[in-house]
Amino acid sequence: MRQKISYCILMGIFALTLLSSCNNDQSYADRLNEERNAVNAYLANQRVVMSVPKDSVFEVGENAPFYRVDADGNVFMQVLDAGDRKNDKAKNGEPIYFRYSRYNLATWYADGTWSIYSGNETAMDAMSCSFNYGDYTLPSSSQWGYGLQFPLLFLGVECEVNLVIKSQYGFTNEISYVTPFFYHVRYYHSMI
């Protein structure tokens, strides 16, 4: 609970910074509307389930639906590999390593461009990224935002997912851009 309060305070500070940094041409509300439109346009071509299964048994694979994993619709998850949900759950404070690729959904929505925006998934010589599960007090964990940790609430550590994450739950240094991203992520116990 304390970590969530710290995270909410951090998000409030970023929101205030955002409001003071927006240009005169586009309001924050306009940016949020564009973000919502981009996410909705992407998900319109997918099968979407509006809640997580009560038993946390997800449909798995490339044809699996995107599940809305938070009440506000900031994170949607497609499970490609659930890992060992029963015997391999992340523990609070445990270092979790991940490899990812992410794609800018706002650019895709505006002009149809679909290219890797950033990530370390395809460059095996690139260092693995990590966070301490559930600990947003560490900058090394909080920098990735809240959305990348959501899958580990439901899945085993060695899982693979596709995520749609709105800016408020994305990388903390990018919240003010109000840009949604599509992520492909694999999680690990150790650096690979």
PDB file of C-alpha atoms in Angstrom:
ATOM      1  CA  MET A   1       0.000   0.000   0.000  1.00  0.00           C
ATOM      2  CA  ARG A   2       2.819   2.361   0.923  1.00  0.00           C
ATOM      3  CA  GLN A   3       4.473   1.721  -2.439  1.00  0.00           C
ATOM      4  CA  LYS A   4       1.265   2.462  -4.301  1.00  0.00           C
ATOM      5  CA  ILE A   5       0.855   5.749  -2.397  1.00  0.00           C
ATOM      6  CA  SER A   6       4.452   6.699  -3.292  1.00  0.00           C
ATOM      7  CA  TYR A   7       3.733   5.840  -6.900  1.00  0.00           C
ATOM      8  CA  CYS A   8       0.545   7.965  -6.907  1.00  0.00           C
ATOM      9  CA  ILE A   9       2.426  10.935  -5.441  1.00  0.00           C
ATOM     10  CA  LEU A  10       5.099  10.538  -8.116  1.00  0.00           C
ATOM     11  CA  MET A  11       2.445  10.415 -10.836  1.00  0.00           C
ATOM     12  CA  GLY A  12       0.827  13.569  -9.406  1.00  0.00           C
ATOM     13  CA  ILE A  13       4.107  15.435  -9.621  1.00  0.00           C
ATOM     14  CA  PHE A  14       4.569  14.315 -13.218  1.00  0.00           C
ATOM     15  CA  ALA A  15       1.020  15.369 -14.087  1.00  0.00           C
ATOM     16  CA  LEU A  16       1.650  18.850 -12.665  1.00  0.00           C
ATOM     17  CA  THR A  17       4.870  19.056 -14.657  1.00  0.00           C
ATOM     18  CA  LEU A  18       2.967  17.975 -17.735  1.00  0.00           C
ATOM     19  CA  LEU A  19       0.297  20.609 -17.291  1.00  0.00           C
ATOM     20  CA  SER A  20       2.907  23.330 -17.003  1.00  0.00           C
ATOM     21  CA  SER A  21       4.868  22.101 -20.031  1.00  0.00           C
ATOM     22  CA  CYS A  22       2.083  21.614 -22.588  1.00  0.00           C
ATOM     23  CA  ASN A  23       2.251  23.946 -25.562  1.00  0.00           C
ATOM     24  CA  ASN A  24      -0.561  26.341 -26.405  1.00  0.00           C
ATOM     25  CA  ASP A  25      -1.567  24.408 -29.520  1.00  0.00           C
ATOM     26  CA  GLN A  26      -2.753  21.285 -27.761  1.00  0.00           C
ATOM     27  CA  SER A  27      -4.246  20.844 -24.320  1.00  0.00           C
ATOM     28  CA  TYR A  28      -3.539  17.935 -22.023  1.00  0.00           C
ATOM     29  CA  ALA A  29      -7.142  16.798 -22.581  1.00  0.00           C
ATOM     30  CA  ASP A  30      -6.522  16.809 -26.350  1.00  0.00           C
ATOM     31  CA  ARG A  31      -3.423  14.663 -25.885  1.00  0.00           C
ATOM     32  CA  LEU A  32      -5.309  12.200 -23.680  1.00  0.00           C
ATOM     33  CA  ASN A  33      -8.060  12.023 -26.308  1.00  0.00           C
ATOM     34  CA  GLU A  34      -5.500  11.242 -29.040  1.00  0.00           C
ATOM     35  CA  GLU A  35      -3.918   8.589 -26.832  1.00  0.00           C
ATOM     36  CA  ARG A  36      -7.312   6.972 -26.200  1.00  0.00           C
ATOM     37  CA  ASN A  37      -8.096   7.038 -29.942  1.00  0.00           C
ATOM     38  CA  ALA A  38      -4.777   5.374 -30.828  1.00  0.00           C
ATOM     39  CA  VAL A  39      -5.260   2.617 -28.240  1.00  0.00           C
ATOM     40  CA  ASN A  40      -8.879   2.056 -29.261  1.00  0.00           C
ATOM     41  CA  ALA A  41      -7.911   1.901 -32.946  1.00  0.00           C
ATOM     42  CA  TYR A  42      -5.300  -0.758 -32.241  1.00  0.00           C
ATOM     43  CA  LEU A  43      -7.546  -2.807 -29.973  1.00  0.00           C
ATOM     44  CA  ALA A  44     -10.445  -2.567 -32.459  1.00  0.00           C
ATOM     45  CA  ASN A  45      -8.558  -5.106 -34.578  1.00  0.00           C
ATOM     46  CA  GLN A  46      -7.994  -7.453 -31.632  1.00  0.00           C
ATOM     47  CA  ARG A  47     -10.129  -9.639 -29.476  1.00  0.00           C
ATOM     48  CA  VAL A  48     -10.468  -7.863 -26.114  1.00  0.00           C
ATOM     49  CA  VAL A  49     -11.694  -9.217 -22.772  1.00  0.00           C
ATOM     50  CA  MET A  50     -12.572  -6.439 -20.354  1.00  0.00           C
ATOM     51  CA  SER A  51     -11.369  -8.201 -17.195  1.00  0.00           C
ATOM     52  CA  VAL A  52      -8.848 -10.721 -15.962  1.00  0.00           C
ATOM     53  CA  PRO A  53     -10.216 -14.260 -15.532  1.00  0.00           C
ATOM     54  CA  LYS A  54     -11.236 -14.823 -11.906  1.00  0.00           C
ATOM     55  CA  ASP A  55      -9.105 -17.971 -11.745  1.00  0.00           C
ATOM     56  CA  SER A  56      -6.196 -16.191 -13.534  1.00  0.00           C
ATOM     57  CA  VAL A  57      -6.203 -18.893 -16.193  1.00  0.00           C
ATOM     58  CA  PHE A  58      -5.589 -16.921 -19.370  1.00  0.00           C
ATOM     59  CA  GLU A  59      -6.025 -17.975 -22.947  1.00  0.00           C
ATOM     60  CA  VAL A  60      -2.456 -18.248 -24.282  1.00  0.00           C
ATOM     61  CA  GLY A  61      -0.863 -17.797 -27.702  1.00  0.00           C
ATOM     62  CA  GLU A  62      -0.698 -15.449 -30.664  1.00  0.00           C
ATOM     63  CA  ASN A  63      -4.484 -15.616 -31.083  1.00  0.00           C
ATOM     64  CA  ALA A  64      -5.213 -15.007 -27.399  1.00  0.00           C
ATOM     65  CA  PRO A  65      -7.263 -11.935 -26.522  1.00  0.00           C
ATOM     66  CA  PHE A  66      -5.939  -8.784 -24.920  1.00  0.00           C
ATOM     67  CA  TYR A  67      -7.143  -8.663 -21.320  1.00  0.00           C
ATOM     68  CA  ARG A  68      -7.768  -5.324 -19.624  1.00  0.00           C
ATOM     69  CA  VAL A  69      -5.716  -5.739 -16.456  1.00  0.00           C
ATOM     70  CA  ASP A  70      -6.543  -2.513 -14.635  1.00  0.00           C
ATOM     71  CA  ALA A  71      -9.915  -0.926 -13.949  1.00  0.00           C
ATOM     72  CA  ASP A  72      -9.115   2.290 -15.827  1.00  0.00           C
ATOM     73  CA  GLY A  73      -8.007   0.598 -19.045  1.00  0.00           C
ATOM     74  CA  ASN A  74      -4.395   1.812 -18.927  1.00  0.00           C
ATOM     75  CA  VAL A  75      -2.887  -1.652 -19.486  1.00  0.00           C
ATOM     76  CA  PHE A  76      -4.020  -4.472 -21.792  1.00  0.00           C
ATOM     77  CA  MET A  77      -2.177  -7.803 -21.872  1.00  0.00           C
ATOM     78  CA  GLN A  78      -2.017 -10.643 -24.380  1.00  0.00           C
ATOM     79  CA  VAL A  79      -0.397 -13.749 -22.886  1.00  0.00           C
ATOM     80  CA  LEU A  80       1.935 -15.550 -25.280  1.00  0.00           C
ATOM     81  CA  ASP A  81       3.471 -17.828 -22.627  1.00  0.00           C
ATOM     82  CA  ALA A  82       2.104 -17.849 -19.066  1.00  0.00           C
ATOM     83  CA  GLY A  83       5.208 -19.366 -17.460  1.00  0.00           C
ATOM     84  CA  ASP A  84       4.601 -21.461 -14.339  1.00  0.00           C
ATOM     85  CA  ARG A  85       1.775 -19.520 -12.662  1.00  0.00           C
ATOM     86  CA  LYS A  86       1.615 -21.768  -9.615  1.00  0.00           C
ATOM     87  CA  ASN A  87       5.238 -22.430  -8.719  1.00  0.00           C
ATOM     88  CA  ASP A  88       7.154 -19.463 -10.140  1.00  0.00           C
ATOM     89  CA  LYS A  89       5.458 -16.263  -8.958  1.00  0.00           C
ATOM     90  CA  ALA A  90       7.549 -13.111  -8.467  1.00  0.00           C
ATOM     91  CA  LYS A  91       8.240 -12.204  -4.849  1.00  0.00           C
ATOM     92  CA  ASN A  92       8.162  -8.641  -3.544  1.00  0.00           C
ATOM     93  CA  GLY A  93      11.571  -7.027  -3.935  1.00  0.00           C
ATOM     94  CA  GLU A  94      12.877  -9.805  -6.195  1.00  0.00           C
ATOM     95  CA  PRO A  95      15.039  -8.580  -9.093  1.00  0.00           C
ATOM     96  CA  ILE A  96      13.268  -9.340 -12.359  1.00  0.00           C
ATOM     97  CA  TYR A  97      15.096  -9.033 -15.678  1.00  0.00           C
ATOM     98  CA  PHE A  98      13.341  -8.439 -18.958  1.00  0.00           C
ATOM     99  CA  ARG A  99      13.893  -7.971 -22.655  1.00  0.00           C
ATOM    100  CA  TYR A 100      11.462  -5.896 -24.670  1.00  0.00           C
ATOM    101  CA  SER A 101      10.628  -4.139 -27.894  1.00  0.00           C
ATOM    102  CA  ARG A 102       8.169  -1.300 -27.960  1.00  0.00           C
ATOM    103  CA  TYR A 103       6.286   0.439 -30.720  1.00  0.00           C
ATOM    104  CA  ASN A 104       4.738   3.905 -30.678  1.00  0.00           C
ATOM    105  CA  LEU A 105       0.961   3.487 -31.098  1.00  0.00           C
ATOM    106  CA  ALA A 106       0.404   7.231 -31.675  1.00  0.00           C
ATOM    107  CA  THR A 107       2.712   7.149 -34.725  1.00  0.00           C
ATOM    108  CA  TRP A 108       1.048   3.981 -35.972  1.00  0.00           C
ATOM    109  CA  TYR A 109      -2.374   5.620 -35.553  1.00  0.00           C
ATOM    110  CA  ALA A 110      -1.300   8.850 -37.288  1.00  0.00           C
ATOM    111  CA  ASP A 111       0.521   7.451 -40.329  1.00  0.00           C
ATOM    112  CA  GLY A 112       0.510   3.657 -40.208  1.00  0.00           C
ATOM    113  CA  THR A 113       4.246   3.427 -39.397  1.00  0.00           C
ATOM    114  CA  TRP A 114       5.019   0.310 -37.365  1.00  0.00           C
ATOM    115  CA  SER A 115       8.668   0.162 -36.365  1.00  0.00           C
ATOM    116  CA  ILE A 116      10.594  -0.548 -33.167  1.00  0.00           C
ATOM    117  CA  TYR A 117      10.752   2.614 -31.104  1.00  0.00           C
ATOM    118  CA  SER A 118      13.131   1.243 -28.481  1.00  0.00           C
ATOM    119  CA  GLY A 119      14.081  -1.897 -26.621  1.00  0.00           C
ATOM    120  CA  ASN A 120      16.759  -4.495 -26.048  1.00  0.00           C
ATOM    121  CA  GLU A 121      15.019  -7.614 -27.327  1.00  0.00           C
ATOM    122  CA  THR A 122      16.837  -8.034 -30.631  1.00  0.00           C
ATOM    123  CA  ALA A 123      20.334  -6.942 -29.539  1.00  0.00           C
ATOM    124  CA  MET A 124      21.660  -9.799 -27.429  1.00  0.00           C
ATOM    125  CA  ASP A 125      24.794  -7.763 -26.671  1.00  0.00           C
ATOM    126  CA  ALA A 126      22.578  -5.115 -25.045  1.00  0.00           C
ATOM    127  CA  MET A 127      22.238  -5.299 -21.302  1.00  0.00           C
ATOM    128  CA  SER A 128      19.073  -6.775 -19.846  1.00  0.00           C
ATOM    129  CA  CYS A 129      16.787  -4.323 -18.095  1.00  0.00           C
ATOM    130  CA  SER A 130      15.524  -5.005 -14.591  1.00  0.00           C
ATOM    131  CA  PHE A 131      13.325  -3.852 -11.756  1.00  0.00           C
ATOM    132  CA  ASN A 132      12.720  -5.004  -8.216  1.00  0.00           C
ATOM    133  CA  TYR A 133       9.227  -6.443  -8.291  1.00  0.00           C
ATOM    134  CA  GLY A 134       6.679  -4.352  -6.416  1.00  0.00           C
ATOM    135  CA  ASP A 135       9.238  -1.795  -5.203  1.00  0.00           C
ATOM    136  CA  TYR A 136       8.600   1.601  -6.798  1.00  0.00           C
ATOM    137  CA  THR A 137      10.740   3.451  -4.247  1.00  0.00           C
ATOM    138  CA  LEU A 138      13.897   2.583  -6.205  1.00  0.00           C
ATOM    139  CA  PRO A 139      14.533   4.760  -9.280  1.00  0.00           C
ATOM    140  CA  SER A 140      15.865   1.652 -11.058  1.00  0.00           C
ATOM    141  CA  SER A 141      12.392   0.119 -10.679  1.00  0.00           C
ATOM    142  CA  SER A 142      10.127   3.152 -10.945  1.00  0.00           C
ATOM    143  CA  GLN A 143      11.718   4.377 -14.198  1.00  0.00           C
ATOM    144  CA  TRP A 144       9.920   1.614 -16.113  1.00  0.00           C
ATOM    145  CA  GLY A 145       6.490   2.656 -14.841  1.00  0.00           C
ATOM    146  CA  TYR A 146       3.788   0.549 -13.314  1.00  0.00           C
ATOM    147  CA  GLY A 147       2.528  -1.192 -16.462  1.00  0.00           C
ATOM    148  CA  LEU A 148       5.506  -3.464 -17.092  1.00  0.00           C
ATOM    149  CA  GLN A 149       5.042  -5.157 -13.715  1.00  0.00           C
ATOM    150  CA  PHE A 150       1.326  -5.942 -14.189  1.00  0.00           C
ATOM    151  CA  PRO A 151       1.845  -9.315 -15.937  1.00  0.00           C
ATOM    152  CA  LEU A 152       3.729 -10.667 -12.918  1.00  0.00           C
ATOM    153  CA  LEU A 153       0.652 -10.180 -10.750  1.00  0.00           C
ATOM    154  CA  PHE A 154      -0.950 -13.043 -12.674  1.00  0.00           C
ATOM    155  CA  LEU A 155       1.773 -15.032 -14.464  1.00  0.00           C
ATOM    156  CA  GLY A 156       4.966 -16.926 -13.705  1.00  0.00           C
ATOM    157  CA  VAL A 157       8.248 -15.054 -13.966  1.00  0.00           C
ATOM    158  CA  GLU A 158       9.406 -16.829 -17.125  1.00  0.00           C
ATOM    159  CA  CYS A 159       6.432 -15.492 -19.103  1.00  0.00           C
ATOM    160  CA  GLU A 160       6.090 -13.691 -22.432  1.00  0.00           C
ATOM    161  CA  VAL A 161       3.435 -11.083 -23.178  1.00  0.00           C
ATOM    162  CA  ASN A 162       2.300  -8.349 -25.497  1.00  0.00           C
ATOM    163  CA  LEU A 163       1.165  -5.210 -23.701  1.00  0.00           C
ATOM    164  CA  VAL A 164      -0.624  -2.029 -24.631  1.00  0.00           C
ATOM    165  CA  ILE A 165       0.313   0.599 -22.062  1.00  0.00           C
ATOM    166  CA  LYS A 166      -1.005   4.148 -21.882  1.00  0.00           C
ATOM    167  CA  SER A 167       1.439   6.879 -20.899  1.00  0.00           C
ATOM    168  CA  GLN A 168       0.379   7.166 -17.247  1.00  0.00           C
ATOM    169  CA  TYR A 169       1.599   3.602 -16.623  1.00  0.00           C
ATOM    170  CA  GLY A 170       4.598   3.746 -18.978  1.00  0.00           C
ATOM    171  CA  PHE A 171       8.165   4.985 -18.554  1.00  0.00           C
ATOM    172  CA  THR A 172       8.053   7.732 -15.939  1.00  0.00           C
ATOM    173  CA  ASN A 173      10.324  10.100 -17.873  1.00  0.00           C
ATOM    174  CA  GLU A 174       7.889   9.982 -20.806  1.00  0.00           C
ATOM    175  CA  ILE A 175       4.555  10.532 -19.070  1.00  0.00           C
ATOM    176  CA  SER A 176       4.356  14.130 -20.264  1.00  0.00           C
ATOM    177  CA  TYR A 177       4.449  13.019 -23.915  1.00  0.00           C
ATOM    178  CA  VAL A 178       1.085  11.257 -23.479  1.00  0.00           C
ATOM    179  CA  THR A 179       2.134   8.502 -25.881  1.00  0.00           C
ATOM    180  CA  PRO A 180       0.792   4.945 -25.719  1.00  0.00           C
ATOM    181  CA  PHE A 181       3.077   2.046 -26.595  1.00  0.00           C
ATOM    182  CA  PHE A 182       2.736  -1.562 -27.693  1.00  0.00           C
ATOM    183  CA  TYR A 183       5.323  -3.774 -25.950  1.00  0.00           C
ATOM    184  CA  HIS A 184       6.573  -7.287 -26.514  1.00  0.00           C
ATOM    185  CA  VAL A 185       8.187  -8.425 -23.223  1.00  0.00           C
ATOM    186  CA  ARG A 186       9.913 -11.534 -21.861  1.00  0.00           C
ATOM    187  CA  TYR A 187      10.689 -11.788 -18.137  1.00  0.00           C
ATOM    188  CA  TYR A 188      13.512 -13.738 -16.463  1.00  0.00           C
ATOM    189  CA  HIS A 189      14.912 -14.545 -13.024  1.00  0.00           C
ATOM    190  CA  SER A 190      18.491 -13.833 -14.074  1.00  0.00           C
ATOM    191  CA  MET A 191      20.316 -11.692 -16.578  1.00  0.00           C
ATOM    192  CA  ILE A 192      20.677 -13.302 -19.989  1.00  0.00           C
TER     193      ILE A 192
END
